[in-house]
CSV table of N, CA and C in Angstrom, one decimal:
chain,number,residue,atom,x,y,z
N,1,MET,N,-9.3,2.1,-17.3
N,1,MET,CA,-8.6,1.0,-16.6
N,1,MET,C,-8.2,-0.1,-17.7
N,2,MET,N,-9.1,-0.4,-18.6
N,2,MET,CA,-8.8,-1.4,-19.6
N,2,MET,C,-7.6,-1.0,-20.4
N,3,LEU,N,-7.4,0.2,-20.8
N,3,LEU,CA,-6.2,0.7,-21.5
N,3,LEU,C,-5.0,0.4,-20.7
N,4,GLU,N,-5.1,0.7,-19.4
N,4,GLU,CA,-3.9,0.5,-18.5
N,4,GLU,C,-3.6,-1.0,-18.4
N,5,ILE,N,-4.6,-1.9,-18.4
N,5,ILE,CA,-4.3,-3.3,-18.3
N,5,ILE,C,-3.7,-3.8,-19.6
N,6,ILE,N,-4.2,-3.3,-20.7
N,6,ILE,CA,-3.6,-3.7,-22.0
N,6,ILE,C,-2.2,-3.2,-22.1
N,7,ASN,N,-2.0,-2.0,-21.7
N,7,ASN,CA,-0.6,-1.4,-21.7
N,7,ASN,C,0.3,-2.2,-20.8
N,8,SER,N,-0.1,-2.6,-19.7
N,8,SER,CA,0.7,-3.4,-18.8
N,8,SER,C,1.0,-4.8,-19.4
N,9,CYS,N,0.1,-5.4,-20.1
N,9,CYS,CA,0.4,-6.7,-20.8
N,9,CYS,C,1.4,-6.5,-21.9
N,10,LEU,N,1.3,-5.4,-22.6
N,10,LEU,CA,2.3,-5.1,-23.6
N,10,LEU,C,3.7,-4.8,-23.1
N,11,THR,N,3.8,-4.0,-22.1
N,11,THR,CA,5.1,-3.6,-21.6
N,11,THR,C,5.8,-4.7,-20.8
N,12,ASN,N,5.0,-5.5,-20.1
N,12,ASN,CA,5.6,-6.5,-19.2
N,12,ASN,C,5.7,-7.9,-19.7
N,13,SER,N,4.8,-8.2,-20.7
N,13,SER,CA,4.9,-9.6,-21.2
N,13,SER,C,4.3,-9.7,-22.6
N,14,LEU,N,4.9,-8.9,-23.5
N,14,LEU,CA,4.4,-8.8,-24.9
N,14,LEU,C,4.6,-10.2,-25.5
N,15,HIS,N,5.7,-10.9,-25.3
N,15,HIS,CA,5.9,-12.2,-25.9
N,15,HIS,C,5.0,-13.3,-25.4
N,16,HIS,N,4.3,-13.1,-24.3
N,16,HIS,CA,3.3,-14.0,-23.8
N,16,HIS,C,1.9,-13.7,-24.3
N,17,ASN,N,1.7,-12.6,-25.1
N,17,ASN,CA,0.4,-12.2,-25.4
N,17,ASN,C,0.2,-12.0,-26.9
N,18,PRO,N,0.5,-13.0,-27.8
N,18,PRO,CA,0.3,-12.8,-29.2
N,18,PRO,C,-1.1,-12.6,-29.6
N,19,ASN,N,-2.0,-13.2,-28.9
N,19,ASN,CA,-3.4,-13.1,-29.2
N,19,ASN,C,-4.0,-11.7,-28.9
N,20,LEU,N,-3.4,-11.1,-27.9
N,20,LEU,CA,-3.8,-9.7,-27.5
N,20,LEU,C,-3.3,-8.8,-28.7
N,21,VAL,N,-2.1,-9.0,-29.1
N,21,VAL,CA,-1.6,-8.1,-30.2
N,21,VAL,C,-2.4,-8.4,-31.5
N,22,TYR,N,-2.8,-9.6,-31.7
N,22,TYR,CA,-3.7,-9.9,-32.9
N,22,TYR,C,-5.0,-9.1,-32.8
N,23,ALA,N,-5.6,-9.2,-31.6
N,23,ALA,CA,-6.9,-8.5,-31.4
N,23,ALA,C,-6.7,-7.0,-31.5
N,24,LEU,N,-5.6,-6.4,-31.0
N,24,LEU,CA,-5.3,-5.0,-31.2
N,24,LEU,C,-5.2,-4.6,-32.7
N,25,LEU,N,-4.5,-5.4,-33.4
N,25,LEU,CA,-4.4,-5.1,-34.9
N,25,LEU,C,-5.8,-5.3,-35.6
N,26,TYR,N,-6.5,-6.3,-35.2
N,26,TYR,CA,-7.8,-6.5,-35.8
N,26,TYR,C,-8.8,-5.4,-35.5
N,27,LYS,N,-8.8,-4.9,-34.3
N,27,LYS,CA,-9.7,-3.9,-33.8
N,27,LYS,C,-9.1,-2.5,-33.6
N,28,ARG,N,-8.1,-2.2,-34.4
N,28,ARG,CA,-7.3,-1.0,-34.1
N,28,ARG,C,-8.2,0.3,-34.2
N,29,ASP,N,-9.2,0.2,-35.0
N,29,ASP,CA,-10.1,1.4,-35.1
N,29,ASP,C,-10.8,1.7,-33.8
N,30,LEU,N,-11.0,0.8,-32.9
N,30,LEU,CA,-11.6,1.1,-31.6
N,30,LEU,C,-10.8,2.1,-30.8
N,31,PHE,N,-9.5,2.1,-31.1
N,31,PHE,CA,-8.6,3.0,-30.3
N,31,PHE,C,-8.6,4.4,-30.8
N,32,GLU,N,-9.2,4.7,-31.9
N,32,GLU,CA,-9.1,6.0,-32.5
N,32,GLU,C,-9.7,7.1,-31.6
N,33,GLN,N,-10.7,6.8,-30.9
N,33,GLN,CA,-11.4,7.7,-30.0
N,33,GLN,C,-10.5,8.1,-28.8
N,34,PHE,N,-9.5,7.3,-28.5
N,34,PHE,CA,-8.7,7.5,-27.3
N,34,PHE,C,-7.4,8.3,-27.7
N,35,ARG,N,-7.0,8.2,-29.0
N,35,ARG,CA,-5.8,8.9,-29.4
N,35,ARG,C,-5.8,10.4,-29.2
N,36,THR,N,-7.0,11.0,-29.5
N,36,THR,CA,-7.1,12.4,-29.4
N,36,THR,C,-7.5,13.0,-28.1
N,37,HIS,N,-7.9,12.1,-27.2
N,37,HIS,CA,-8.4,12.5,-25.9
N,37,HIS,C,-7.2,12.7,-25.0
N,38,PRO,N,-7.1,13.9,-24.4
N,38,PRO,CA,-5.9,14.3,-23.6
N,38,PRO,C,-5.6,13.3,-22.4
N,39,SER,N,-6.7,12.7,-21.8
N,39,SER,CA,-6.5,11.8,-20.7
N,39,SER,C,-5.8,10.5,-21.0
N,40,PHE,N,-5.9,10.1,-22.3
N,40,PHE,CA,-5.4,8.8,-22.7
N,40,PHE,C,-4.2,8.9,-23.6
N,41,GLN,N,-3.7,10.0,-23.9
N,41,GLN,CA,-2.6,10.1,-24.8
N,41,GLN,C,-1.3,9.4,-24.3
N,42,ASP,N,-1.0,9.5,-23.1
N,42,ASP,CA,0.2,8.8,-22.5
N,42,ASP,C,0.0,7.3,-22.7
N,43,ILE,N,-1.1,6.8,-22.2
N,43,ILE,CA,-1.3,5.3,-22.2
N,43,ILE,C,-1.4,4.8,-23.6
N,44,MET,N,-1.8,5.6,-24.6
N,44,MET,CA,-2.0,5.2,-26.0
N,44,MET,C,-0.7,5.1,-26.7
N,45,GLN,N,0.4,5.7,-26.2
N,45,GLN,CA,1.7,5.7,-26.9
N,45,GLN,C,2.2,4.3,-27.1
N,46,ASN,N,2.1,3.5,-26.1
N,46,ASN,CA,2.6,2.1,-26.2
N,46,ASN,C,1.7,1.3,-27.1
N,47,ILE,N,0.4,1.5,-27.0
N,47,ILE,CA,-0.5,0.7,-27.8
N,47,ILE,C,-0.3,1.1,-29.3
N,48,ASP,N,-0.2,2.4,-29.6
N,48,ASP,CA,0.0,2.8,-30.9
N,48,ASP,C,1.4,2.3,-31.5
N,49,LEU,N,2.4,2.3,-30.6
N,49,LEU,CA,3.7,1.8,-31.0
N,49,LEU,C,3.6,0.3,-31.4
N,50,VAL,N,2.9,-0.5,-30.6
N,50,VAL,CA,2.8,-1.9,-30.9
N,50,VAL,C,2.0,-2.1,-32.2
N,51,ILE,N,0.9,-1.4,-32.3
N,51,ILE,CA,0.0,-1.5,-33.5
N,51,ILE,C,0.9,-1.1,-34.8
N,52,SER,N,1.6,0.0,-34.7
N,52,SER,CA,2.4,0.4,-35.9
N,52,SER,C,3.5,-0.6,-36.2
N,53,PHE,N,4.2,-1.1,-35.1
N,53,PHE,CA,5.3,-2.0,-35.3
N,53,PHE,C,4.8,-3.3,-36.0
N,54,PHE,N,3.8,-3.9,-35.5
N,54,PHE,CA,3.3,-5.1,-36.0
N,54,PHE,C,2.6,-5.0,-37.3
N,55,SER,N,1.9,-3.8,-37.5
N,55,SER,CA,1.3,-3.6,-38.8
N,55,SER,C,2.3,-3.5,-39.9
N,56,SER,N,3.4,-2.9,-39.6
N,56,SER,CA,4.5,-2.7,-40.6
N,56,SER,C,5.1,-4.1,-40.9
N,57,ARG,N,5.3,-5.0,-39.9
N,57,ARG,CA,5.8,-6.3,-40.2
N,57,ARG,C,4.8,-7.2,-41.0
N,58,LEU,N,3.5,-7.0,-40.7
N,58,LEU,CA,2.5,-7.7,-41.5
N,58,LEU,C,2.5,-7.2,-43.0
N,59,GLU,N,2.6,-5.9,-43.2
N,59,GLU,CA,2.6,-5.4,-44.5
N,59,GLU,C,3.8,-5.9,-45.3
N,60,GLN,N,5.0,-6.0,-44.7
N,60,GLN,CA,6.2,-6.6,-45.3
N,60,GLN,C,6.0,-8.0,-45.7
N,61,ALA,N,5.2,-8.8,-44.9
N,61,ALA,CA,5.0,-10.2,-45.2
N,61,ALA,C,4.0,-10.4,-46.4
N,62,GLY,N,3.3,-9.4,-46.8
N,62,GLY,CA,2.4,-9.5,-47.9
N,62,GLY,C,1.0,-9.6,-47.5
N,63,ALA,N,0.1,-9.8,-48.6
N,63,ALA,CA,-1.3,-9.9,-48.3
N,63,ALA,C,-1.7,-11.3,-48.2
N,64,GLU,N,-3.0,-11.5,-47.9
N,64,GLU,CA,-3.6,-12.8,-47.8
N,64,GLU,C,-2.9,-13.8,-46.9
N,65,LEU,N,-2.6,-13.3,-45.6
N,65,LEU,CA,-2.0,-14.1,-44.6
N,65,LEU,C,-3.0,-14.9,-43.9
N,66,SER,N,-2.7,-16.2,-43.5
N,66,SER,CA,-3.6,-17.0,-42.7
N,66,SER,C,-3.4,-16.5,-41.2
N,67,VAL,N,-4.4,-16.9,-40.4
N,67,VAL,CA,-4.4,-16.5,-39.0
N,67,VAL,C,-3.1,-17.1,-38.4
N,68,GLU,N,-2.7,-18.3,-38.7
N,68,GLU,CA,-1.6,-18.9,-38.2
N,68,GLU,C,-0.3,-18.2,-38.5
N,69,ARG,N,-0.2,-17.7,-39.8
N,69,ARG,CA,1.0,-17.0,-40.2
N,69,ARG,C,1.0,-15.6,-39.5
N,70,VAL,N,-0.1,-15.0,-39.4
N,70,VAL,CA,-0.1,-13.7,-38.6
N,70,VAL,C,0.4,-13.9,-37.2
N,71,LEU,N,-0.1,-14.9,-36.6
N,71,LEU,CA,0.4,-15.2,-35.2
N,71,LEU,C,1.8,-15.5,-35.1
N,72,GLU,N,2.3,-16.2,-36.1
N,72,GLU,CA,3.8,-16.5,-36.2
N,72,GLU,C,4.6,-15.2,-36.4
N,73,ILE,N,4.1,-14.3,-37.2
N,73,ILE,CA,4.8,-13.0,-37.4
N,73,ILE,C,4.8,-12.2,-36.1
N,74,ILE,N,3.7,-12.2,-35.4
N,74,ILE,CA,3.5,-11.5,-34.2
N,74,ILE,C,4.5,-12.1,-33.1
N,75,LYS,N,4.6,-13.4,-33.0
N,75,LYS,CA,5.5,-14.0,-32.1
N,75,LYS,C,7.0,-13.7,-32.4
N,76,GLN,N,7.3,-13.7,-33.7
N,76,GLN,CA,8.7,-13.3,-34.0
N,76,GLN,C,8.9,-11.8,-33.8
N,77,GLY,N,7.9,-11.0,-34.0
N,77,GLY,CA,8.1,-9.6,-33.8
N,77,GLY,C,8.2,-9.2,-32.3
N,78,ALA,N,7.5,-10.0,-31.5
N,78,ALA,CA,7.5,-9.7,-30.0
N,78,ALA,C,8.9,-9.9,-29.5
N,79,VAL,N,9.7,-10.8,-30.1
N,79,VAL,CA,11.1,-10.9,-29.7
N,79,VAL,C,12.0,-9.8,-30.2
N,80,ALA,N,11.6,-9.4,-31.4
N,80,ALA,CA,12.4,-8.4,-32.1
N,80,ALA,C,12.2,-6.9,-31.6
N,81,LEU,N,11.0,-6.7,-31.1
N,81,LEU,CA,10.7,-5.3,-30.6
N,81,LEU,C,11.6,-4.9,-29.4
N,82,PRO,N,12.4,-3.9,-29.5
N,82,PRO,CA,13.2,-3.5,-28.4
N,82,PRO,C,12.3,-3.0,-27.2
N,83,LYS,N,12.6,-3.6,-26.1
N,83,LYS,CA,11.8,-3.4,-24.8
N,83,LYS,C,11.9,-1.9,-24.4
N,84,ASP,N,13.0,-1.3,-24.7
N,84,ASP,CA,13.2,0.1,-24.3
N,84,ASP,C,12.4,1.1,-25.1
N,85,ARG,N,11.8,0.6,-26.2
N,85,ARG,CA,10.9,1.5,-26.9
N,85,ARG,C,9.5,1.7,-26.3
N,86,LEU,N,9.1,0.7,-25.4
N,86,LEU,CA,7.9,0.8,-24.7
N,86,LEU,C,8.1,1.6,-23.4
N,87,ARG,N,7.2,2.6,-23.2
N,87,ARG,CA,7.3,3.4,-22.0
N,87,ARG,C,6.8,2.6,-20.8
N,88,LYS,N,7.5,2.6,-19.7
N,88,LYS,CA,7.1,1.9,-18.5
N,88,LYS,C,6.2,2.9,-17.7
N,89,PHE,N,5.2,2.3,-17.1
N,89,PHE,CA,4.2,3.0,-16.2
N,89,PHE,C,4.3,2.3,-14.9
N,90,PRO,N,3.8,2.9,-13.8
N,90,PRO,CA,3.8,2.3,-12.5
N,90,PRO,C,3.0,1.0,-12.6
N,91,GLU,N,3.5,0.0,-11.8
N,91,GLU,CA,2.8,-1.3,-11.8
N,91,GLU,C,1.4,-1.2,-11.3
N,92,LEU,N,0.5,-1.9,-11.9
N,92,LEU,CA,-0.9,-1.9,-11.6
N,92,LEU,C,-1.2,-2.7,-10.3
N,93,LYS,N,-2.0,-2.2,-9.4
N,93,LYS,CA,-2.3,-2.9,-8.2
N,93,LYS,C,-3.8,-2.9,-8.1
N,94,PHE,N,-4.4,-4.0,-7.8
N,94,PHE,CA,-5.8,-4.1,-7.6
N,94,PHE,C,-6.2,-4.7,-6.2
N,95,LYS,N,-7.3,-4.2,-5.7
N,95,LYS,CA,-7.7,-4.6,-4.4
N,95,LYS,C,-9.1,-5.2,-4.4
N,96,TYR,N,-9.2,-6.4,-3.9
N,96,TYR,CA,-10.5,-7.1,-3.8
N,96,TYR,C,-11.4,-6.4,-2.8
N,97,VAL,N,-12.6,-6.0,-3.1
N,97,VAL,CA,-13.5,-5.4,-2.2
N,97,VAL,C,-14.7,-6.4,-2.2
N,98,GLU,N,-14.9,-7.0,-1.0
N,98,GLU,CA,-16.0,-8.0,-0.9
N,98,GLU,C,-17.4,-7.3,-0.9
N,99,GLU,N,-18.3,-7.9,-1.6
N,99,GLU,CA,-19.7,-7.4,-1.6
N,99,GLU,C,-20.3,-7.8,-0.3
N,100,GLU,N,-21.5,-7.3,0.0
N,100,GLU,CA,-22.2,-7.6,1.2
N,100,GLU,C,-22.6,-9.0,1.3
N,101,GLN,N,-23.0,-9.6,0.2
N,101,GLN,CA,-23.4,-11.0,0.2
N,101,GLN,C,-22.6,-11.8,-0.9
N,102,PRO,N,-21.3,-12.0,-0.7
N,102,PRO,CA,-20.5,-12.6,-1.8
N,102,PRO,C,-21.0,-14.1,-2.1
N,103,GLU,N,-21.7,-14.7,-1.2
N,103,GLU,CA,-22.1,-16.1,-1.5
N,103,GLU,C,-23.1,-16.1,-2.7
N,104,GLU,N,-23.8,-15.0,-3.0
N,104,GLU,CA,-24.7,-15.0,-4.2
N,104,GLU,C,-23.9,-15.3,-5.5
N,105,PHE,N,-22.7,-14.9,-5.5
N,105,PHE,CA,-21.8,-15.2,-6.7
N,105,PHE,C,-21.0,-16.4,-6.5
N,106,PHE,N,-20.4,-16.6,-5.3
N,106,PHE,CA,-19.4,-17.6,-5.2
N,106,PHE,C,-20.0,-19.0,-5.1
N,107,ILE,N,-21.1,-19.2,-4.4
N,107,ILE,CA,-21.7,-20.5,-4.3
N,107,ILE,C,-22.1,-21.1,-5.6
N,108,PRO,N,-22.8,-20.4,-6.5
N,108,PRO,CA,-23.1,-21.0,-7.8
N,108,PRO,C,-21.8,-21.1,-8.7
N,109,TYR,N,-20.9,-20.2,-8.5
N,109,TYR,CA,-19.7,-20.3,-9.3
N,109,TYR,C,-18.8,-21.5,-8.9
N,110,VAL,N,-18.7,-21.8,-7.6
N,110,VAL,CA,-17.9,-22.9,-7.1
N,110,VAL,C,-18.6,-24.2,-7.5
N,111,TRP,N,-19.9,-24.3,-7.4
N,111,TRP,CA,-20.6,-25.5,-7.8
N,111,TRP,C,-20.5,-25.7,-9.3
N,112,SER,N,-20.5,-24.6,-10.1
N,112,SER,CA,-20.3,-24.8,-11.6
N,112,SER,C,-18.9,-25.4,-11.9
N,113,LEU,N,-17.9,-25.0,-11.1
N,113,LEU,CA,-16.6,-25.5,-11.2
N,113,LEU,C,-16.6,-27.0,-10.9
N,114,VAL,N,-17.2,-27.3,-9.8
N,114,VAL,CA,-17.3,-28.7,-9.3
N,114,VAL,C,-18.0,-29.6,-10.4
N,115,TYR,N,-19.1,-29.1,-10.8
N,115,TYR,CA,-19.9,-29.8,-11.8
N,115,TYR,C,-19.2,-30.0,-13.1
N,116,ASN,N,-18.5,-29.0,-13.6
N,116,ASN,CA,-17.8,-29.1,-14.9
N,116,ASN,C,-16.4,-29.8,-14.8
N,117,SER,N,-15.8,-29.8,-13.6
N,117,SER,CA,-14.5,-30.4,-13.4
N,117,SER,C,-14.5,-31.8,-13.0
N,118,ALA,N,-15.6,-32.3,-12.4
N,118,ALA,CA,-15.6,-33.7,-11.9
N,118,ALA,C,-16.0,-34.6,-13.0
N,119,VAL,N,-15.0,-34.9,-13.9
N,119,VAL,CA,-15.2,-35.7,-15.0
N,119,VAL,C,-15.5,-37.2,-14.6
N,120,ALA,N,-14.8,-37.6,-13.6
N,120,ALA,CA,-15.0,-39.0,-13.2
N,120,ALA,C,-16.3,-39.3,-12.4
N,121,LEU,N,-17.0,-38.2,-12.0
N,121,LEU,CA,-18.2,-38.3,-11.3
N,121,LEU,C,-19.4,-38.0,-12.2
N,122,TYR,N,-20.5,-38.8,-12.1
N,122,TYR,CA,-21.7,-38.5,-12.9
N,122,TYR,C,-22.6,-37.6,-12.1
N,123,TRP,N,-23.0,-36.5,-12.7
N,123,TRP,CA,-24.0,-35.6,-12.1
N,123,TRP,C,-25.2,-35.5,-13.0
N,124,ASN,N,-26.3,-35.9,-12.4
N,124,ASN,CA,-27.6,-35.7,-13.2
N,124,ASN,C,-28.0,-34.3,-13.0
N,125,PRO,N,-28.0,-33.5,-14.1
N,125,PRO,CA,-28.3,-32.1,-14.0
N,125,PRO,C,-29.8,-31.8,-13.4
N,126,ARG,N,-30.7,-32.8,-13.6
N,126,ARG,CA,-32.0,-32.6,-13.1
N,126,ARG,C,-32.1,-32.7,-11.6
N,127,ASP,N,-31.1,-33.4,-11.0
N,127,ASP,CA,-31.2,-33.6,-9.6
N,127,ASP,C,-30.4,-32.6,-8.8
N,128,ILE,N,-29.7,-31.6,-9.5
N,128,ILE,CA,-28.9,-30.6,-8.8
N,128,ILE,C,-29.8,-29.5,-8.4
N,129,GLN,N,-29.8,-29.1,-7.2
N,129,GLN,CA,-30.7,-28.0,-6.7
N,129,GLN,C,-29.8,-27.1,-5.8
N,130,LEU,N,-29.5,-25.9,-6.2
N,130,LEU,CA,-28.6,-25.0,-5.4
N,130,LEU,C,-29.5,-24.2,-4.4
N,131,PHE,N,-30.7,-23.9,-4.9
N,131,PHE,CA,-31.5,-23.0,-4.1
N,131,PHE,C,-32.9,-23.6,-4.1
N,132,THR,N,-33.7,-23.4,-3.0
N,132,THR,CA,-35.0,-23.9,-3.0
N,132,THR,C,-35.9,-22.9,-3.9
N,133,MET,N,-36.9,-23.5,-4.4
N,133,MET,CA,-37.7,-22.7,-5.4
N,133,MET,C,-38.9,-22.1,-4.8
N,134,ASP,N,-39.1,-22.2,-3.4
N,134,ASP,CA,-40.3,-21.6,-2.8
N,134,ASP,C,-40.0,-20.1,-2.7
N,135,SER,N,-41.1,-19.3,-2.8
N,135,SER,CA,-41.0,-17.8,-2.8
N,135,SER,C,-41.2,-17.3,-1.4
N,136,GLY,N,-41.5,-18.1,-0.5
N,136,GLY,CA,-41.8,-17.5,0.9
N,136,GLY,C,-40.6,-17.7,1.7
C-alpha cells in the first residue's frame, strides 16, 4: 500500500512533493527488494523512473551539493519531467472503518490539539486530567 501511495504522489503531484523525491533518492536502496518481486514490478516502474531521472540530473550538477541545492534541482526537474513518462494507475480510494471504541483515540487526540493550539489560553499541564486514575 505504501508503494501505491508513493506512486500516486509521484504521478499526480510530483511538483508538490520535492521532499518525497529527496527521500526516495536518499533511501533508494530500500526499494531494491521490491524491484525483483513480481508483485511490485508494475508499481516500481514509476518509482525507478523518478529515481533514475533525478539521479541523472544531480550527477550532472556535480558533487558536494547542499540540501538546498538538491531540492532546487528536484523542483526544476519536476517541471521538466514529461508527465506522459509516468504510468497512470487507478486512483486510490480509502475507506474509514471505525473501531469499536474510537473515543480511546479521538478524545486524547482532540484534547492534545486544543492544548497545543490554544496559544492565547494558559493551560497548567498539572491540572489537566483526561481520565480518572482509580483502578476500580
